[in-house]
Short mmCIF file of N, CA, C and O in Angstrom, two decimals:
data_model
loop_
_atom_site.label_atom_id
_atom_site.label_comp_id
_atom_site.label_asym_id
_atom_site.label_seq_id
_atom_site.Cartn_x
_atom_site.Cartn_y
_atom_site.Cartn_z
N UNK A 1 3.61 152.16 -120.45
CA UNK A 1 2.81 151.57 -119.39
C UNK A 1 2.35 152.71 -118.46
O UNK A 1 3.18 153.47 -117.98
N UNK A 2 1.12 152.84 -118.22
CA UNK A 2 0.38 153.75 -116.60
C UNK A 2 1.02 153.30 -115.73
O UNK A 2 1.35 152.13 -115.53
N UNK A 3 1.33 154.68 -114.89
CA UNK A 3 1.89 154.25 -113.98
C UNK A 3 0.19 154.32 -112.97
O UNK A 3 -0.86 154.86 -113.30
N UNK A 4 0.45 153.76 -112.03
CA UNK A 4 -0.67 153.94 -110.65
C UNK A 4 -0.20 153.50 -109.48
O UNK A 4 0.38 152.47 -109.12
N UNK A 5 -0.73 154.91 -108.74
CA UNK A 5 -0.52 154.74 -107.60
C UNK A 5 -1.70 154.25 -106.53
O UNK A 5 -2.89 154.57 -106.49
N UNK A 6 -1.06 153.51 -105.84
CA UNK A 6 -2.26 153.03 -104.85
C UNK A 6 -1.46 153.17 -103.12
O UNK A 6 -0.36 152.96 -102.60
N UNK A 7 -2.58 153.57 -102.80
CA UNK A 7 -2.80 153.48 -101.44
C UNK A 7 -2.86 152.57 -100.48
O UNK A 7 -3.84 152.07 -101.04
N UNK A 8 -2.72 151.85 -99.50
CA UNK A 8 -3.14 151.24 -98.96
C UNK A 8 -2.48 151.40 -96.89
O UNK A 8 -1.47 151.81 -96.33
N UNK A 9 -3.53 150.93 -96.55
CA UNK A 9 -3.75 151.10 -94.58
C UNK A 9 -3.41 150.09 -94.59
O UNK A 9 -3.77 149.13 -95.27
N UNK A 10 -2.48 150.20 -93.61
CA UNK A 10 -1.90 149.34 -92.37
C UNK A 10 -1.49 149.76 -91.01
O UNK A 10 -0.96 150.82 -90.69
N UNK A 11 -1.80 148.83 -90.31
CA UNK A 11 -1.02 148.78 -88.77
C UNK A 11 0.23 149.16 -88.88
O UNK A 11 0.70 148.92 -90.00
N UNK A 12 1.07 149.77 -87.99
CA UNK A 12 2.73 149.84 -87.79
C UNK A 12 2.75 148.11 -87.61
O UNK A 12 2.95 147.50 -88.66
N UNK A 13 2.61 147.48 -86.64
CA UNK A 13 2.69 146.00 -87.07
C UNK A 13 2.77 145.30 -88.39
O UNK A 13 3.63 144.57 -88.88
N UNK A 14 2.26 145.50 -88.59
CA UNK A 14 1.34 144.84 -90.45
C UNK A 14 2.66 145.06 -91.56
O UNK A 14 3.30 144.28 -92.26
N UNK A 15 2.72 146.50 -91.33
CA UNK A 15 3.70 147.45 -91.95
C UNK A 15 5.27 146.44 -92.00
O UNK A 15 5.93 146.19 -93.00
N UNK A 16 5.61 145.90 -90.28
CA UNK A 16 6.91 145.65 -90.25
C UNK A 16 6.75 144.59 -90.52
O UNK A 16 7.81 144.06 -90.87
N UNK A 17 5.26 143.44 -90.55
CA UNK A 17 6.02 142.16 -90.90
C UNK A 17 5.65 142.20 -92.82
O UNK A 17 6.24 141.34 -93.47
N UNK A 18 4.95 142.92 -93.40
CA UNK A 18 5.44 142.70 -94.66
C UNK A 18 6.61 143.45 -95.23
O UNK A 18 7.10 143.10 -96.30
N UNK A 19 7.20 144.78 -94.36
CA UNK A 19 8.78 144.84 -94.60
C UNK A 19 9.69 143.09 -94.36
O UNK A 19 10.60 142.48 -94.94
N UNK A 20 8.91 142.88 -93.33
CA UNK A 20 10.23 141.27 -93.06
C UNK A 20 9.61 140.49 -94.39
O UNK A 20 10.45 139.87 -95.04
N UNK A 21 9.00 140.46 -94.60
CA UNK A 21 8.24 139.53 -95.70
C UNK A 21 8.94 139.78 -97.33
O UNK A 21 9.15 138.96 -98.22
N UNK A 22 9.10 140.85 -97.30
CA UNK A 22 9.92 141.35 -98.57
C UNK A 22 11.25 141.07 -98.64
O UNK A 22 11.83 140.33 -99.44
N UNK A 23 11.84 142.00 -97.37
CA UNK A 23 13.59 141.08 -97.04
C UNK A 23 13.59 139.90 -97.58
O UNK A 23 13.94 139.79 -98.76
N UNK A 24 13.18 138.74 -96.79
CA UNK A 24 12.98 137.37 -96.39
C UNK A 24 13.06 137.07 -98.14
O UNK A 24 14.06 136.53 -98.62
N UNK A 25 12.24 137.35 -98.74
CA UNK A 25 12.10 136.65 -100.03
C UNK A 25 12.82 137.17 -101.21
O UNK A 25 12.78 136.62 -102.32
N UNK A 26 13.55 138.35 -100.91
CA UNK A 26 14.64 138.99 -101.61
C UNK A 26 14.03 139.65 -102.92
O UNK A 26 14.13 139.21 -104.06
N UNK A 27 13.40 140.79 -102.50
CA UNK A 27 12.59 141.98 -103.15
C UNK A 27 13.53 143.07 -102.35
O UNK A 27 14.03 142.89 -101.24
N UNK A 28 13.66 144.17 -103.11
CA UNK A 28 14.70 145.21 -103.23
C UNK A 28 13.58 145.94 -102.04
O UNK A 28 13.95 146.41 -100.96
N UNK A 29 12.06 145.90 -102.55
CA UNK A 29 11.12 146.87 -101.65
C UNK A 29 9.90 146.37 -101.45
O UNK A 29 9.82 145.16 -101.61
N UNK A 30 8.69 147.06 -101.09
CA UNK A 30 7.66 146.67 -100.81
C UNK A 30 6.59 146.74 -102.29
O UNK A 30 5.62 146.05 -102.63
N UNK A 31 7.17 147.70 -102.81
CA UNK A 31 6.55 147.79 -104.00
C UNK A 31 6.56 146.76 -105.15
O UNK A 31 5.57 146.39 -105.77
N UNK A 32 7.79 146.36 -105.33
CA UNK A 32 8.47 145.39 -106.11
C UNK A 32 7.49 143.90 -105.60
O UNK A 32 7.14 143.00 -106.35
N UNK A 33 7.31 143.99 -104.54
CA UNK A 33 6.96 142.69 -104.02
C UNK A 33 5.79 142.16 -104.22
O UNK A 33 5.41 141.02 -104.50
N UNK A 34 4.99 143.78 -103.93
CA UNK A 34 3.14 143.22 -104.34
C UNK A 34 3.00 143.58 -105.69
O UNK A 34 1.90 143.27 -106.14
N UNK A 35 3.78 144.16 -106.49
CA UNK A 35 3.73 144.26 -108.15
C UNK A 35 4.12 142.82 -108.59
O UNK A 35 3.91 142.30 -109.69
N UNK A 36 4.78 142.27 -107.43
CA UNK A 36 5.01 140.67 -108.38
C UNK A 36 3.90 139.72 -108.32
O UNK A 36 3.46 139.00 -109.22
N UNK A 37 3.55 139.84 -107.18
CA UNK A 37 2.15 139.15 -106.40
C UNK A 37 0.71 139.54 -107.46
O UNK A 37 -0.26 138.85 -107.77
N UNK A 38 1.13 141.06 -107.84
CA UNK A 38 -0.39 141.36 -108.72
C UNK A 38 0.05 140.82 -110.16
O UNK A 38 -0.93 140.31 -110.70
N UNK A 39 0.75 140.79 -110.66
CA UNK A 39 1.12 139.94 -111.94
C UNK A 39 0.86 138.63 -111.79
O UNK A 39 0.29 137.91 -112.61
N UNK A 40 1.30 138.28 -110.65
CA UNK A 40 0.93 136.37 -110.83
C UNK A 40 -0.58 136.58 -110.86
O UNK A 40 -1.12 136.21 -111.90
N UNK A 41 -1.13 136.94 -110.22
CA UNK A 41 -2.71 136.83 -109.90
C UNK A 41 -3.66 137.22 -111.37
O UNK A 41 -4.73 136.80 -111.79
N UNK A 42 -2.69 138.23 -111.89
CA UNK A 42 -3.21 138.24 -113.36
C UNK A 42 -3.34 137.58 -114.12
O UNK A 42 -4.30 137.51 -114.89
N UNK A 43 -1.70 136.44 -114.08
CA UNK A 43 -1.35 135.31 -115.12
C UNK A 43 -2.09 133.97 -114.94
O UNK A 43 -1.85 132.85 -115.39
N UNK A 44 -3.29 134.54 -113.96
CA UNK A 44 -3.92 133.30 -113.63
C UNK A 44 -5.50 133.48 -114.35
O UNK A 44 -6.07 132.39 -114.28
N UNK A 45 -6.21 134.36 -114.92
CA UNK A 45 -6.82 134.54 -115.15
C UNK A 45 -6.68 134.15 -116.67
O UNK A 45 -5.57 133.97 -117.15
N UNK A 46 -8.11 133.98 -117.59
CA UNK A 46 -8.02 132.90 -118.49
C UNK A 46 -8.09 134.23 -119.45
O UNK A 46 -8.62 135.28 -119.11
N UNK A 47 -7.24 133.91 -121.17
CA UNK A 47 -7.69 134.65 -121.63
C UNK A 47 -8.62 135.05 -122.30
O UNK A 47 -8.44 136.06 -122.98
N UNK A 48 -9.70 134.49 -122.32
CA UNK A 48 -10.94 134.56 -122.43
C UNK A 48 -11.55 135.61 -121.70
O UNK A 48 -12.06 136.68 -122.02
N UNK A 49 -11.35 134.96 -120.54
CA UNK A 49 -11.58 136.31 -119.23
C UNK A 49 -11.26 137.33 -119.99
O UNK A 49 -12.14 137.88 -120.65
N UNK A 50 -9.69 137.85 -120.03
CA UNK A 50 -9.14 138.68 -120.23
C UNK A 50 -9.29 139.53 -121.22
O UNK A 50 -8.77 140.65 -121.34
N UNK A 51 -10.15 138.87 -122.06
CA UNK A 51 -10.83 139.33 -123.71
C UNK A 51 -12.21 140.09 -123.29
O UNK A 51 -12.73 141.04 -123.87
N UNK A 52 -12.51 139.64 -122.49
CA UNK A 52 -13.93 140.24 -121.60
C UNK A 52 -13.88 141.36 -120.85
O UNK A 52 -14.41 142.46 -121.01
N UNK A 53 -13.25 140.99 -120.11
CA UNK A 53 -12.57 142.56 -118.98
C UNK A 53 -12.16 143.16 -119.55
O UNK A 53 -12.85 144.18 -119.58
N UNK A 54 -11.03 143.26 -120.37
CA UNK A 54 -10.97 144.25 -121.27
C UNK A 54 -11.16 144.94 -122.46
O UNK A 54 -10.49 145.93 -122.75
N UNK A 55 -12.38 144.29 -123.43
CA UNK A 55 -12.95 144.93 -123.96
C UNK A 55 -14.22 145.93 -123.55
O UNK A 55 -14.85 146.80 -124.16
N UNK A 56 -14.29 145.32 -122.10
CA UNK A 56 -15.33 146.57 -121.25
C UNK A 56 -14.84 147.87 -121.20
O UNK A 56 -15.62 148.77 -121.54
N UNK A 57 -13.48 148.21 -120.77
CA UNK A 57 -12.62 149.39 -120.56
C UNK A 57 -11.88 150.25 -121.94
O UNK A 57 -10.83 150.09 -122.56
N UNK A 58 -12.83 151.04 -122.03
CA UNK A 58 -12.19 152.01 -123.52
C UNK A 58 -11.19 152.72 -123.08
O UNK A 58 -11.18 153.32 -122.01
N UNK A 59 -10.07 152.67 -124.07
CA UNK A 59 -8.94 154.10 -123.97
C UNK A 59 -9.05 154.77 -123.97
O UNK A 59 -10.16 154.96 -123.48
N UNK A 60 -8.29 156.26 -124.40
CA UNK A 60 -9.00 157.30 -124.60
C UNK A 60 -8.97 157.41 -126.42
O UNK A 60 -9.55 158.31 -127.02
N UNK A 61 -8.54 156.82 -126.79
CA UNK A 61 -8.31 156.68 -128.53
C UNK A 61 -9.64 155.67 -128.99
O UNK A 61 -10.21 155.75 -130.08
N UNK A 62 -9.93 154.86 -128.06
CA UNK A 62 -11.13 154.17 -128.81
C UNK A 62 -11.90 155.21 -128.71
O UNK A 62 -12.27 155.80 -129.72
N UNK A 63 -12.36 155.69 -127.20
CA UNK A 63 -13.31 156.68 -127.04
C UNK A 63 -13.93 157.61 -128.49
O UNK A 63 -15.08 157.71 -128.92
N UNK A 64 -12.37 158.35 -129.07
CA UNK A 64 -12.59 159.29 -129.74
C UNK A 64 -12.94 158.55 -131.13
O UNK A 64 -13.73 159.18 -131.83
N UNK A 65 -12.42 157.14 -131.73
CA UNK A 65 -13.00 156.47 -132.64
C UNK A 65 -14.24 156.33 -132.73
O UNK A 65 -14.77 155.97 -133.78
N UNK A 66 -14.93 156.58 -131.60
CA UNK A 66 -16.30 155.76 -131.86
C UNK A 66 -17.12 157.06 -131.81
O UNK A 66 -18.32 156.98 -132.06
N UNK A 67 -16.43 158.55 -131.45
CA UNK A 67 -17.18 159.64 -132.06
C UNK A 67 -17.27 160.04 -132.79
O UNK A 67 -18.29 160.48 -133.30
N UNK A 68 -15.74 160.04 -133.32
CA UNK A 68 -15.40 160.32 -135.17
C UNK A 68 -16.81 159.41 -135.88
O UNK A 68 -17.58 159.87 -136.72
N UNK A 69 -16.86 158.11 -135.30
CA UNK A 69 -17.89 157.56 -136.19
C UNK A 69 -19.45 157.74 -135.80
O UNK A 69 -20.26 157.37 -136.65
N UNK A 70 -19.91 158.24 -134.65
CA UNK A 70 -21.06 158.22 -134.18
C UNK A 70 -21.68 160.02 -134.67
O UNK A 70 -22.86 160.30 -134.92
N UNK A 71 -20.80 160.76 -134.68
CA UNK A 71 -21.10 162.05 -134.74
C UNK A 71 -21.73 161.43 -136.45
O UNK A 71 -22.93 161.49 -136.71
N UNK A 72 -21.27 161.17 -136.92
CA UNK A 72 -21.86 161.14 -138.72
C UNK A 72 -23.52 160.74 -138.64
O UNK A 72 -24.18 161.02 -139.64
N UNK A 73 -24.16 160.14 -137.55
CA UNK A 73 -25.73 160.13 -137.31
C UNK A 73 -26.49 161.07 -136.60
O UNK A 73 -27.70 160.92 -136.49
N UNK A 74 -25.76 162.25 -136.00
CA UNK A 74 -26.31 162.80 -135.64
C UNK A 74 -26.91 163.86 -135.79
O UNK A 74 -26.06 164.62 -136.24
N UNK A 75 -27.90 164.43 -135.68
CA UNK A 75 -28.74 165.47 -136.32
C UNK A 75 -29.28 166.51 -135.02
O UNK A 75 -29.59 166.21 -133.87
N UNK A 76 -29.27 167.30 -135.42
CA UNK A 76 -30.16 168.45 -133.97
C UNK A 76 -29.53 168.28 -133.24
O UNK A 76 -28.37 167.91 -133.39
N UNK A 77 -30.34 168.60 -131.73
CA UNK A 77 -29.11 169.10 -130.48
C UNK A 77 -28.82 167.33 -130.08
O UNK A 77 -29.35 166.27 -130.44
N UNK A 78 -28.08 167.57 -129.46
CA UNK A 78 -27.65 166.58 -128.67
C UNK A 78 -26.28 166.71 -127.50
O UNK A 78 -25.50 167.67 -127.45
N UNK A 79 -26.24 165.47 -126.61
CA UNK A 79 -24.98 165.67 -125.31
C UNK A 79 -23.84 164.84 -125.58
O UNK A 79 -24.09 163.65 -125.77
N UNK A 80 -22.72 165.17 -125.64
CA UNK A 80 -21.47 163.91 -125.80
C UNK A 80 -21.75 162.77 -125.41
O UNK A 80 -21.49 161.88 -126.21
N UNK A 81 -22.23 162.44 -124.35
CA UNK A 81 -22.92 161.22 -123.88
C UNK A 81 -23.82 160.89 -125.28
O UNK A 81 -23.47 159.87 -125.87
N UNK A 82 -24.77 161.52 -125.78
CA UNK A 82 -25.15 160.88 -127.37
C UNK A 82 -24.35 160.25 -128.64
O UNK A 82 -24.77 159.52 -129.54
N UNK A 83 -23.14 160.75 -128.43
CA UNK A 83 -22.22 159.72 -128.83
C UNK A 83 -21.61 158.75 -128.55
O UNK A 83 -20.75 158.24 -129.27
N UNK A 84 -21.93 158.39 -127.55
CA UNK A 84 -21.50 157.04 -126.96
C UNK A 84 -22.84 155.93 -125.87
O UNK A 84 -22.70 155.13 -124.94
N UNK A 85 -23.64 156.27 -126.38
CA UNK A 85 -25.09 155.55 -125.90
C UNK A 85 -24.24 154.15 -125.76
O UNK A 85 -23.23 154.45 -125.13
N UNK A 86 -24.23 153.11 -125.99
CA UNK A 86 -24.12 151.95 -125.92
C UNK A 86 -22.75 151.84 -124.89
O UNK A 86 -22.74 150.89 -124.11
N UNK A 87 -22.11 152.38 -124.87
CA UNK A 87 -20.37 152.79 -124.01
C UNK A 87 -20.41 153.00 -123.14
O UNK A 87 -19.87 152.35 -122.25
N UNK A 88 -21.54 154.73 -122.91
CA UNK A 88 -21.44 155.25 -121.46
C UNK A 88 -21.13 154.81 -120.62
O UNK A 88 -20.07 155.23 -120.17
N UNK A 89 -21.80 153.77 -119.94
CA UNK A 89 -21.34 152.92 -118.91
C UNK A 89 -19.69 152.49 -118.23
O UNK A 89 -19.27 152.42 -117.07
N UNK A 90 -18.95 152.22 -119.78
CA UNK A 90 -17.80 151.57 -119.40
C UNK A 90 -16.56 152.54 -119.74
O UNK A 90 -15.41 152.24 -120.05
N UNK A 91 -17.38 154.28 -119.53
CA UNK A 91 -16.39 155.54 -119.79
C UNK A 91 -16.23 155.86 -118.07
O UNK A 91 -17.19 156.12 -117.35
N UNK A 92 -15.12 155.81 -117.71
CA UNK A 92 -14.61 156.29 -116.52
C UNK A 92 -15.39 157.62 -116.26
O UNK A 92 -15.77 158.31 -117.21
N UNK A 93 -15.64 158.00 -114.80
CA UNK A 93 -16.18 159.23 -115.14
C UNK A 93 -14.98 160.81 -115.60
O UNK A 93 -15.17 161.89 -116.17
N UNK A 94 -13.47 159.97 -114.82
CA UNK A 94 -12.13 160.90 -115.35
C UNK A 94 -12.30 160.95 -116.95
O UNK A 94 -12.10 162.00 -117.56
N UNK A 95 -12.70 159.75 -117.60
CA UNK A 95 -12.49 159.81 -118.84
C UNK A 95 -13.22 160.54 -119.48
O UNK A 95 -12.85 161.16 -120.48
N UNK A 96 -14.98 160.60 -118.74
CA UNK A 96 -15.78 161.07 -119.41
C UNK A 96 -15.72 162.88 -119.55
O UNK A 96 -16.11 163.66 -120.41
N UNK A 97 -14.81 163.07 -117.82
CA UNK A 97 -14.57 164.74 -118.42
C UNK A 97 -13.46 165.23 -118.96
O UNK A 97 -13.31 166.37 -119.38
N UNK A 98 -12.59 164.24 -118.96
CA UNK A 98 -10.88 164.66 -119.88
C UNK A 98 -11.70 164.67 -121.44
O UNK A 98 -11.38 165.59 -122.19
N UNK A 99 -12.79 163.63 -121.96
CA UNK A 99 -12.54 163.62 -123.33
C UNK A 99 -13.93 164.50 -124.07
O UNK A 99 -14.40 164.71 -125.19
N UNK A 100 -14.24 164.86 -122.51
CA UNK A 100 -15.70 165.47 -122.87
C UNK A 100 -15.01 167.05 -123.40
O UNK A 100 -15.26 167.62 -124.46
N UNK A 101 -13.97 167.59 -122.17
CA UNK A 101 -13.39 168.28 -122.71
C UNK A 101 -12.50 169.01 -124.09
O UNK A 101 -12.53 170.17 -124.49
N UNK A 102 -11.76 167.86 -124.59
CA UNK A 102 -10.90 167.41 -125.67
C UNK A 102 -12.30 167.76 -127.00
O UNK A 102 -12.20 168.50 -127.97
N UNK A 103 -13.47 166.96 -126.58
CA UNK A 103 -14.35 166.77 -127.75
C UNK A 103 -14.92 168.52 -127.79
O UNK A 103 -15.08 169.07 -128.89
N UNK A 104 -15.19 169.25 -126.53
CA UNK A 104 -15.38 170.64 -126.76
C UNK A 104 -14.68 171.67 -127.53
O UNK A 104 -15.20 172.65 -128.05
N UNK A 105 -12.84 171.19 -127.56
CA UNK A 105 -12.13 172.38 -127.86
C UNK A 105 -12.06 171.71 -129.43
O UNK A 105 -12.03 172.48 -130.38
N UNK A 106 -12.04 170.61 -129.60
CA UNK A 106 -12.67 170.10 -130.97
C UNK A 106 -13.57 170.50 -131.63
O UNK A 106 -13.46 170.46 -132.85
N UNK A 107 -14.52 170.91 -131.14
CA UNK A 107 -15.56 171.65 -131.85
C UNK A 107 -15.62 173.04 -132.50
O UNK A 107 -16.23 173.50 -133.46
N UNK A 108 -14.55 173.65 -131.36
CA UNK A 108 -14.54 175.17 -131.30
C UNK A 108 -13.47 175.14 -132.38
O UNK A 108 -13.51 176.26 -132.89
N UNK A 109 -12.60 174.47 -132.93
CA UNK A 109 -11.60 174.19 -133.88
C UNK A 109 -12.35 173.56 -135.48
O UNK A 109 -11.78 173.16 -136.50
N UNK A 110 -13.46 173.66 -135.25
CA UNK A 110 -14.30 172.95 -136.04
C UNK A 110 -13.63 171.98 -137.28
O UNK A 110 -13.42 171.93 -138.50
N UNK A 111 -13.43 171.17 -135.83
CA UNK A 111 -13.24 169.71 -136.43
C UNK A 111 -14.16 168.80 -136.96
O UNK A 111 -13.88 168.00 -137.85
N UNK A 112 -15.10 168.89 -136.51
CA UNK A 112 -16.14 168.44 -136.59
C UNK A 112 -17.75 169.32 -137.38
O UNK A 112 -18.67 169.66 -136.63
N UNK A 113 -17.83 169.56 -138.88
CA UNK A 113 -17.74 170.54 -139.57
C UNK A 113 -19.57 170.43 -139.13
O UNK A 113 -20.07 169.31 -138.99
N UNK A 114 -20.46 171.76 -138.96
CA UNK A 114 -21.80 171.32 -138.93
C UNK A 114 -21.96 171.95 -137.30
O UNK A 114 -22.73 172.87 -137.00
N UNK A 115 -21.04 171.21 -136.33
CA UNK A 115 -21.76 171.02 -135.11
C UNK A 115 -21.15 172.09 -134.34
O UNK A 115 -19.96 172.38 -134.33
N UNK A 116 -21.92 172.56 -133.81
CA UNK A 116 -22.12 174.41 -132.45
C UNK A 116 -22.01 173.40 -131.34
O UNK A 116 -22.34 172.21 -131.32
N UNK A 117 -21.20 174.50 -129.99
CA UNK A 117 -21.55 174.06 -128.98
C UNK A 117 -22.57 175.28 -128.69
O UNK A 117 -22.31 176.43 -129.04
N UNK A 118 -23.58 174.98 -128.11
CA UNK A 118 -24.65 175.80 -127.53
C UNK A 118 -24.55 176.38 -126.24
O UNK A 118 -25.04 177.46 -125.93
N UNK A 119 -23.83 175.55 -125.41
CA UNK A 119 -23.71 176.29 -124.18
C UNK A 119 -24.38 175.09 -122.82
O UNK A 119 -25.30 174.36 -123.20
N UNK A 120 -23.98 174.95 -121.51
CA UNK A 120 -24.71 174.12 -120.70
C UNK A 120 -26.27 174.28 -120.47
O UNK A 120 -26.75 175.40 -120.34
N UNK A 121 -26.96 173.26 -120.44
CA UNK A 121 -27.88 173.29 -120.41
C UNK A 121 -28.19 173.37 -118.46
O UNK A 121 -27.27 173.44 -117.65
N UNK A 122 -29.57 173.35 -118.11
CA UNK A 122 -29.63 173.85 -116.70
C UNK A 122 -28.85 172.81 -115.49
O UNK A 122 -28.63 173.14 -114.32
N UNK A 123 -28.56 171.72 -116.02
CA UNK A 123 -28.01 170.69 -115.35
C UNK A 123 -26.23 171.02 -115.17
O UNK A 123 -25.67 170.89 -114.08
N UNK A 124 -25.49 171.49 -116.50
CA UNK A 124 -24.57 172.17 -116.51
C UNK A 124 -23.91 171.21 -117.69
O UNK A 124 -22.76 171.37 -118.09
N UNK A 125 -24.72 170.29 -118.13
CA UNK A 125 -24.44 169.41 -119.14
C UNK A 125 -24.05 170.19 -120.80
O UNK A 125 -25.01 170.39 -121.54
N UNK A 126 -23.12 170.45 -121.12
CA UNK A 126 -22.30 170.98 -122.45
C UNK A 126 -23.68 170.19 -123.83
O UNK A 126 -23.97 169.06 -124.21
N UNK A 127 -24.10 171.38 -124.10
CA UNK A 127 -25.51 170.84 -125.04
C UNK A 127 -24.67 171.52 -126.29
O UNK A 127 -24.16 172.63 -126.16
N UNK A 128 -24.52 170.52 -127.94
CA UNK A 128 -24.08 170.81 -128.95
C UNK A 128 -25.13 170.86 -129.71
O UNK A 128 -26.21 170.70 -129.16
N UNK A 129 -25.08 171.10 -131.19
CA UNK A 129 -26.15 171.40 -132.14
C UNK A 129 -25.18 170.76 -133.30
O UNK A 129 -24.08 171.19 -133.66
N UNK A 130 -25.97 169.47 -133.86
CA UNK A 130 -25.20 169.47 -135.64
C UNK A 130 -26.10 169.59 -136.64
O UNK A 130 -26.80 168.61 -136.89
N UNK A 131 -26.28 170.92 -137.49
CA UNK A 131 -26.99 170.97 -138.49
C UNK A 131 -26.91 169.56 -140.02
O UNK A 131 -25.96 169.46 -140.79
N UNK A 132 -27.89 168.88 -140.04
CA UNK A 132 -27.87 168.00 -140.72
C UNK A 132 -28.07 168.21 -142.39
O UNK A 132 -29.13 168.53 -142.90
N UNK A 133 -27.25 168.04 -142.86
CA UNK A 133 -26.34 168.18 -144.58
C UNK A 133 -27.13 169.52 -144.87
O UNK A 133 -27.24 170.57 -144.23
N UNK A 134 -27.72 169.02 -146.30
CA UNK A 134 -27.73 170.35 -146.86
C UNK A 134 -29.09 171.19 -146.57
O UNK A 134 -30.20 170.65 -146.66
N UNK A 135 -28.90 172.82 -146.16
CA UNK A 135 -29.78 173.47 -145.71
C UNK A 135 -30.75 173.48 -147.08
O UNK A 135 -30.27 173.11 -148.16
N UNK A 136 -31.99 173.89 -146.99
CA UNK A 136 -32.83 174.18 -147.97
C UNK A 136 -33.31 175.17 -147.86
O UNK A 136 -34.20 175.40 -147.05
N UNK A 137 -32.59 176.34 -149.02
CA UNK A 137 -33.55 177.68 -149.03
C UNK A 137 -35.15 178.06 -149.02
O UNK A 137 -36.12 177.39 -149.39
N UNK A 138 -35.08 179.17 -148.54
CA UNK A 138 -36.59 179.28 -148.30
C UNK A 138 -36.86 180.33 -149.59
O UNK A 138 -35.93 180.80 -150.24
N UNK A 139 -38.05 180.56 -149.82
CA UNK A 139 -38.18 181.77 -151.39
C UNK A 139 -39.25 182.27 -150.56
O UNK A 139 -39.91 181.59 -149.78
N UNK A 140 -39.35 183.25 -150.75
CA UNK A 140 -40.64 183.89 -150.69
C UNK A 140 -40.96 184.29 -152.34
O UNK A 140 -40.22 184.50 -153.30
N UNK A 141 -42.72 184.31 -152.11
CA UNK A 141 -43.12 184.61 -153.47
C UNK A 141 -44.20 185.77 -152.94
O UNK A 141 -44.90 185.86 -151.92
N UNK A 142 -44.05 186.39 -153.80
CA UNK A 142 -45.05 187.37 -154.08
C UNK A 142 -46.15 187.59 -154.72
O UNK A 142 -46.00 188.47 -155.58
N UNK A 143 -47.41 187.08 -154.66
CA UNK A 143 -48.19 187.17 -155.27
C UNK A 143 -48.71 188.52 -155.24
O UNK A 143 -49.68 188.83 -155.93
#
């Protein structure tokens, strides 16, 4: 399980009556208390819902599934973001530079057999190159 941490503002007031609020209902802490509160609020949601919301949010293992499979169409230059056209959107932007990363030192390991990284382009955007199958010699003739 992720752990996460969250933040949250309060009054010194606020503070002491949801310390009394926790006592009172016999929670060890404050943490314990609104982790129980965010679970019920979850178990209320339909799973239908729940089939929805979270097929919006990729892991970082789908992420890389759907490059393993997207890189096989690609031809000439292109941006990691070209592997995930239809996704982008629902890639965290943490995710998008942890795996943007991961997919760079991948390359340089040539995992991915064909494709150069080229270098950032003027934006600072990581621009790759995949030469598409087989090269065709050139002849010169001599007449």
């Amino acid at each position: 399980m992720q752990e996460l941490n969250v933040r949250i503002r309060l009054a010194e007031s606020e503070l002491k009556l949801l310390e009394h609020l926790t006592k009172t209902k016999g929670y060890m802490g404050i943490s314990q208390f609104l982790t129980e509160i965010i679970r019920n609020e979850i178990k209320d949601i339909s799973e239908d819902e729940k089939n929805i919301i979270l097929q919006n949010n990729l892991t970082e293992e789908d992420i890389l599934n759907l490059i393993r499979e997207n890189i096989i169409n690609i031809n000439g230059n292109f941006q990691f973001s070209d592997l995930l056209t239809e996704f982008w959107g629902n890639v965290s932007l943490s995710q998008r530079k942890k795996i943007g990363r991961l997919f760079r030192r991948m390359v340089d390991n040539n995992e991915f057999p064909g494709v150069k990284f080229l270098g950032p382009n003027s934006s600072g955007i990581a621009l790759y190159k995949k030469d598409g199958g087989i090269k065709k010699e050139r002849t010169l003739s001599l007449s």
